[in-house]
mmCIF file of C-alpha atoms in Angstrom:
data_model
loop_
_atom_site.group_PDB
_atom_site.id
_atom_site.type_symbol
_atom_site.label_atom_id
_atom_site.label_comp_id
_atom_site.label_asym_id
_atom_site.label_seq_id
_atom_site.Cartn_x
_atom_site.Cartn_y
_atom_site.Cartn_z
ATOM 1 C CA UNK A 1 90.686 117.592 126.933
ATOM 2 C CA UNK A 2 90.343 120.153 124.554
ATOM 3 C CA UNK A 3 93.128 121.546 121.472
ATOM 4 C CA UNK A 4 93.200 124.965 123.545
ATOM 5 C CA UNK A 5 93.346 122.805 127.035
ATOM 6 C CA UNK A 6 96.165 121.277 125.844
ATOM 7 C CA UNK A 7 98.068 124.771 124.257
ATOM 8 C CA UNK A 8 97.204 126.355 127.498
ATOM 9 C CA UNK A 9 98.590 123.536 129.496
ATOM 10 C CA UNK A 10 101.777 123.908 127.569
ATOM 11 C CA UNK A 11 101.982 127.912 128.649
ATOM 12 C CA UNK A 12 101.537 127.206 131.655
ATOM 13 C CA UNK A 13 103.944 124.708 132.079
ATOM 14 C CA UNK A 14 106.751 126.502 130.318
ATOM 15 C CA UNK A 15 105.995 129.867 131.707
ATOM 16 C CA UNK A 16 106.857 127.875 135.277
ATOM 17 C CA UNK A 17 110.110 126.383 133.697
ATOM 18 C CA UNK A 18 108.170 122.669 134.666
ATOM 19 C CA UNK A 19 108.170 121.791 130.721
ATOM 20 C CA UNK A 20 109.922 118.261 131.014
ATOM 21 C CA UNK A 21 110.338 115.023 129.912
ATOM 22 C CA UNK A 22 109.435 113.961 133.101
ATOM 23 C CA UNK A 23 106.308 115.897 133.425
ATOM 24 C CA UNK A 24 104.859 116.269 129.872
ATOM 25 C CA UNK A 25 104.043 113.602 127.553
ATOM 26 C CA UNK A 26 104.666 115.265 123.756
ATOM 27 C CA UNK A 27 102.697 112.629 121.899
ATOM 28 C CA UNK A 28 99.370 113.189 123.906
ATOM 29 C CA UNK A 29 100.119 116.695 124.631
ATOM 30 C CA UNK A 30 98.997 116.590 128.493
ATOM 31 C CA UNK A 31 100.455 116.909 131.878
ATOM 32 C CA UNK A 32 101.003 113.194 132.932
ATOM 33 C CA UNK A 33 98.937 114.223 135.932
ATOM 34 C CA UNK A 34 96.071 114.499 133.787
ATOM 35 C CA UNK A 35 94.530 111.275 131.714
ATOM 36 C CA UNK A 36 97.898 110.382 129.228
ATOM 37 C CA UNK A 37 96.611 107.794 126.698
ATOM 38 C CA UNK A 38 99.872 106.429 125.561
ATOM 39 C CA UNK A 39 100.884 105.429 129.300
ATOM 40 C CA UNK A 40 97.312 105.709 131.042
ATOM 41 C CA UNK A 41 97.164 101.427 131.395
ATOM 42 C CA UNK A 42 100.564 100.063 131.603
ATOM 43 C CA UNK A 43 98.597 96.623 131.585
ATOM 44 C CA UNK A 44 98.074 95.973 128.025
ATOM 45 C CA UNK A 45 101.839 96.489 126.691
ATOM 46 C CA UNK A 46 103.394 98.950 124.516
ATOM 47 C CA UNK A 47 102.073 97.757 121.301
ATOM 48 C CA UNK A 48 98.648 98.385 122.251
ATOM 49 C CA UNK A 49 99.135 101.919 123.276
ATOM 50 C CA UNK A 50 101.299 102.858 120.107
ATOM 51 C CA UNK A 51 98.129 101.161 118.101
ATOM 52 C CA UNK A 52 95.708 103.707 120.519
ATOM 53 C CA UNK A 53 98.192 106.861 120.127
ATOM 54 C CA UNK A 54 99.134 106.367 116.623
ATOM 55 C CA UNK A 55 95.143 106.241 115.604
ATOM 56 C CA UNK A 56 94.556 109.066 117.458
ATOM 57 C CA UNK A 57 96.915 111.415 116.647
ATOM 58 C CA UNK A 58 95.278 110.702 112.797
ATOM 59 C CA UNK A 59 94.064 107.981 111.663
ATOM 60 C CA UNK A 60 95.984 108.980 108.126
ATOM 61 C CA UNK A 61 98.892 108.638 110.199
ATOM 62 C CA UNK A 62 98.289 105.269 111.671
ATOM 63 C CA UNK A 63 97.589 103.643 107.853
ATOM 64 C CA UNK A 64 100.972 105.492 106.518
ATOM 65 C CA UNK A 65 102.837 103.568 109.266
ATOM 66 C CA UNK A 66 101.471 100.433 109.195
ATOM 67 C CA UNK A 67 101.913 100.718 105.209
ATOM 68 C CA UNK A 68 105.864 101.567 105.542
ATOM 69 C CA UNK A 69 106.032 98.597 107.838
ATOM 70 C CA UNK A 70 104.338 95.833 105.448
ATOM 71 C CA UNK A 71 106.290 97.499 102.385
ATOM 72 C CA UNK A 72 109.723 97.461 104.766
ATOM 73 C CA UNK A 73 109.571 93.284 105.378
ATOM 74 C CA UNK A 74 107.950 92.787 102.267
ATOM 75 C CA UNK A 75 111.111 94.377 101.176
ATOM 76 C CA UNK A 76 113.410 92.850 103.394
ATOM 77 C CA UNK A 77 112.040 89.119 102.758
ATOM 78 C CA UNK A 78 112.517 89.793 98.705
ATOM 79 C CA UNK A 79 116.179 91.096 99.266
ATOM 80 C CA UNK A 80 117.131 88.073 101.609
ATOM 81 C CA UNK A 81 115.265 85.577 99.228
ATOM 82 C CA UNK A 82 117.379 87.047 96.148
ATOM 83 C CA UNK A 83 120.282 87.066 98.373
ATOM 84 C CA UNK A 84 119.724 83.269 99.261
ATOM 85 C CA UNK A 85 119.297 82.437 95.425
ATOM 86 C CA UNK A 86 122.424 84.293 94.025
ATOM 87 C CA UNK A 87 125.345 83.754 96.685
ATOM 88 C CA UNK A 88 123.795 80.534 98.388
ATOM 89 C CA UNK A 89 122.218 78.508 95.682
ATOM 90 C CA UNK A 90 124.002 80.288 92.594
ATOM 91 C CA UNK A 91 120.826 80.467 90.707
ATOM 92 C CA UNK A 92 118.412 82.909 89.344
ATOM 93 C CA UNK A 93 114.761 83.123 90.350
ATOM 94 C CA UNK A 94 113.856 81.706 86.131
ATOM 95 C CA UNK A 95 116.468 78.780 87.009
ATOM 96 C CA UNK A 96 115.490 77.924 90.159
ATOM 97 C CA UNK A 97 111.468 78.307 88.387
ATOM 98 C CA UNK A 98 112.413 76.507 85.451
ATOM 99 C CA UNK A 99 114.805 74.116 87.194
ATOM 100 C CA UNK A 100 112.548 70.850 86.439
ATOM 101 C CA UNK A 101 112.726 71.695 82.843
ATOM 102 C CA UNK A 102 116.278 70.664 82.343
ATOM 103 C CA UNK A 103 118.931 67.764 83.072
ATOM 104 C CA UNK A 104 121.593 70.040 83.834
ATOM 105 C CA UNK A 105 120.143 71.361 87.005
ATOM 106 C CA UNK A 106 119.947 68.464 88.866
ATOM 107 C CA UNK A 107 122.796 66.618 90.259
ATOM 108 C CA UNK A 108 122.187 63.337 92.444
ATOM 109 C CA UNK A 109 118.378 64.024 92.752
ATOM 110 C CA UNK A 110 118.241 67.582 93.743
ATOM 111 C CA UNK A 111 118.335 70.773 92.403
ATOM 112 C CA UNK A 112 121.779 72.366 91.375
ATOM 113 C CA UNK A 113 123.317 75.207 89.277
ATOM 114 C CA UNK A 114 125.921 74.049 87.015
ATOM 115 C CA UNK A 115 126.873 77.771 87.353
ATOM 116 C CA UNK A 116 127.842 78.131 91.041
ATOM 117 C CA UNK A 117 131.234 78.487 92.016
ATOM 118 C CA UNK A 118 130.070 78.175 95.793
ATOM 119 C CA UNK A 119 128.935 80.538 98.253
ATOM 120 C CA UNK A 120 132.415 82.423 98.493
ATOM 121 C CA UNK A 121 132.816 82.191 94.693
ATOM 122 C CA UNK A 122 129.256 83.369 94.218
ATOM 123 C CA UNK A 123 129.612 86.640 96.269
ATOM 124 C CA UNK A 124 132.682 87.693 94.417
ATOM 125 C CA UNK A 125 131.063 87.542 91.001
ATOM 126 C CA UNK A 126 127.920 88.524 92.140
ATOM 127 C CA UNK A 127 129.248 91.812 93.511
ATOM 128 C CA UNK A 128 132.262 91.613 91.307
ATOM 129 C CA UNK A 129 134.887 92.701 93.915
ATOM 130 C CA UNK A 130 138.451 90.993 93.137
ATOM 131 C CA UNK A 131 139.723 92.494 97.020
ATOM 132 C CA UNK A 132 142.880 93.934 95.138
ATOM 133 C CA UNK A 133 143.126 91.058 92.642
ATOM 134 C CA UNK A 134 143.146 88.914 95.633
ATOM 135 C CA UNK A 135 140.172 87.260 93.688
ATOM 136 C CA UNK A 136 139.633 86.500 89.769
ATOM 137 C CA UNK A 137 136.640 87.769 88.715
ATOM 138 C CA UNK A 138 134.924 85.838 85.140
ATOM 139 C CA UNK A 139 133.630 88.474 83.288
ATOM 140 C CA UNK A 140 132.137 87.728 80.146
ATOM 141 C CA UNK A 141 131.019 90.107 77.217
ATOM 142 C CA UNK A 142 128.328 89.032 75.794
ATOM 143 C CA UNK A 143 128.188 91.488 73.015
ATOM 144 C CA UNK A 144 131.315 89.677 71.558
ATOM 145 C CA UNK A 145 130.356 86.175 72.011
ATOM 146 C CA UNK A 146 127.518 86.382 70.096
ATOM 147 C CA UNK A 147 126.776 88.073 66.522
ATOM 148 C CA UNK A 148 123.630 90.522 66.578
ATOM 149 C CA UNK A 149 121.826 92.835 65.048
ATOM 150 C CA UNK A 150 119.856 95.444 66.522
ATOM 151 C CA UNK A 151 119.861 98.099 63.977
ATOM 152 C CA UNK A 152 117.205 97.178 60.914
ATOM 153 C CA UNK A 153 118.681 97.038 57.652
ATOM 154 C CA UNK A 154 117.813 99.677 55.309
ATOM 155 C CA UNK A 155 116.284 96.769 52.827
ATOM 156 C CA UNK A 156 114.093 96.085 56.168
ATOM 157 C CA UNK A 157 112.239 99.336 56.169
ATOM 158 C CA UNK A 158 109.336 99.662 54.373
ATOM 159 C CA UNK A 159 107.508 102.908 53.890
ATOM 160 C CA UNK A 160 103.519 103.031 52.940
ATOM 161 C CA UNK A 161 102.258 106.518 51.458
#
């Protein structure tokens, strides 16, 4: 079936007030009288016809979703693998990386964060919410604990002509 098949099809079938849901299948653009790909073989499931109508509505189309779908659980499985880390195990991802490196990470055999406070204890911190001072958070400034220098001293600059 042709583009102008199709556009007169739709006319016709709004000129006769039968332009329906029930009678008209928008992602095809046909009558489903006539030969509807997306419901034409109720056989093979619906992932196989959103496959067949997604690549032939554009093929551009079809890659952009099944991109946006890899990139959404890729997403997903990072955010609930950093989730994991921070609230569950209390560590970051160069800790937990790292962890075999040092004596203070493991306590009777396995791996543990000196730093955790426990799941609940984690969450609070991590998200820093006190629930109306229902909660102490542990803030630390870092800035203050430590003496730095991050502006060069003028004895540091050195200018070559």
């Amino acid at each position: 079936v042709s583009l102008e098949q199709k556009k007169k099809a739709i006319i016709y079938l709004a000129e006769h007030d039968e332009l329906t849901v029930d009678t008209f299948c928008s992602t095809c653009l046909v009558d489903y009288s006539e030969t509807c790909t997306a419901y034409s073989n109720n056989d093979s499931g619906w992932f196989y016809h959103w496959i067949v109508v997604a690549f032939k509505c554009s093929p551009w189309s079809f890659w952009l979703e099944i991109n946006s779908w890899f990139h959404c659980c890729w997403i997903s499985a990072l955010f609930l693998f950093q989730f994991y880390q921070m609230i569950i195990l209390g560590m970051t991802t160069n800790e937990r990386i790292n962890s075999y490196r040092y004596k203070h990470f493991f306590k009777n055999g396995k791996i543990a964060s000196p730093f955790s406070r426990g799941i609940i204890g984690n969450f609070i911190q991590f998200f820093e919410c006190s629930c109306c001072g229902l909660f102490q958070l542990h803030r630390i400034d870092w800035s203050k604990k430590y003496q730095h220098n991050l502006l060069p001293e003028e004895t540091d600059m050195h200018w070559e002509v």
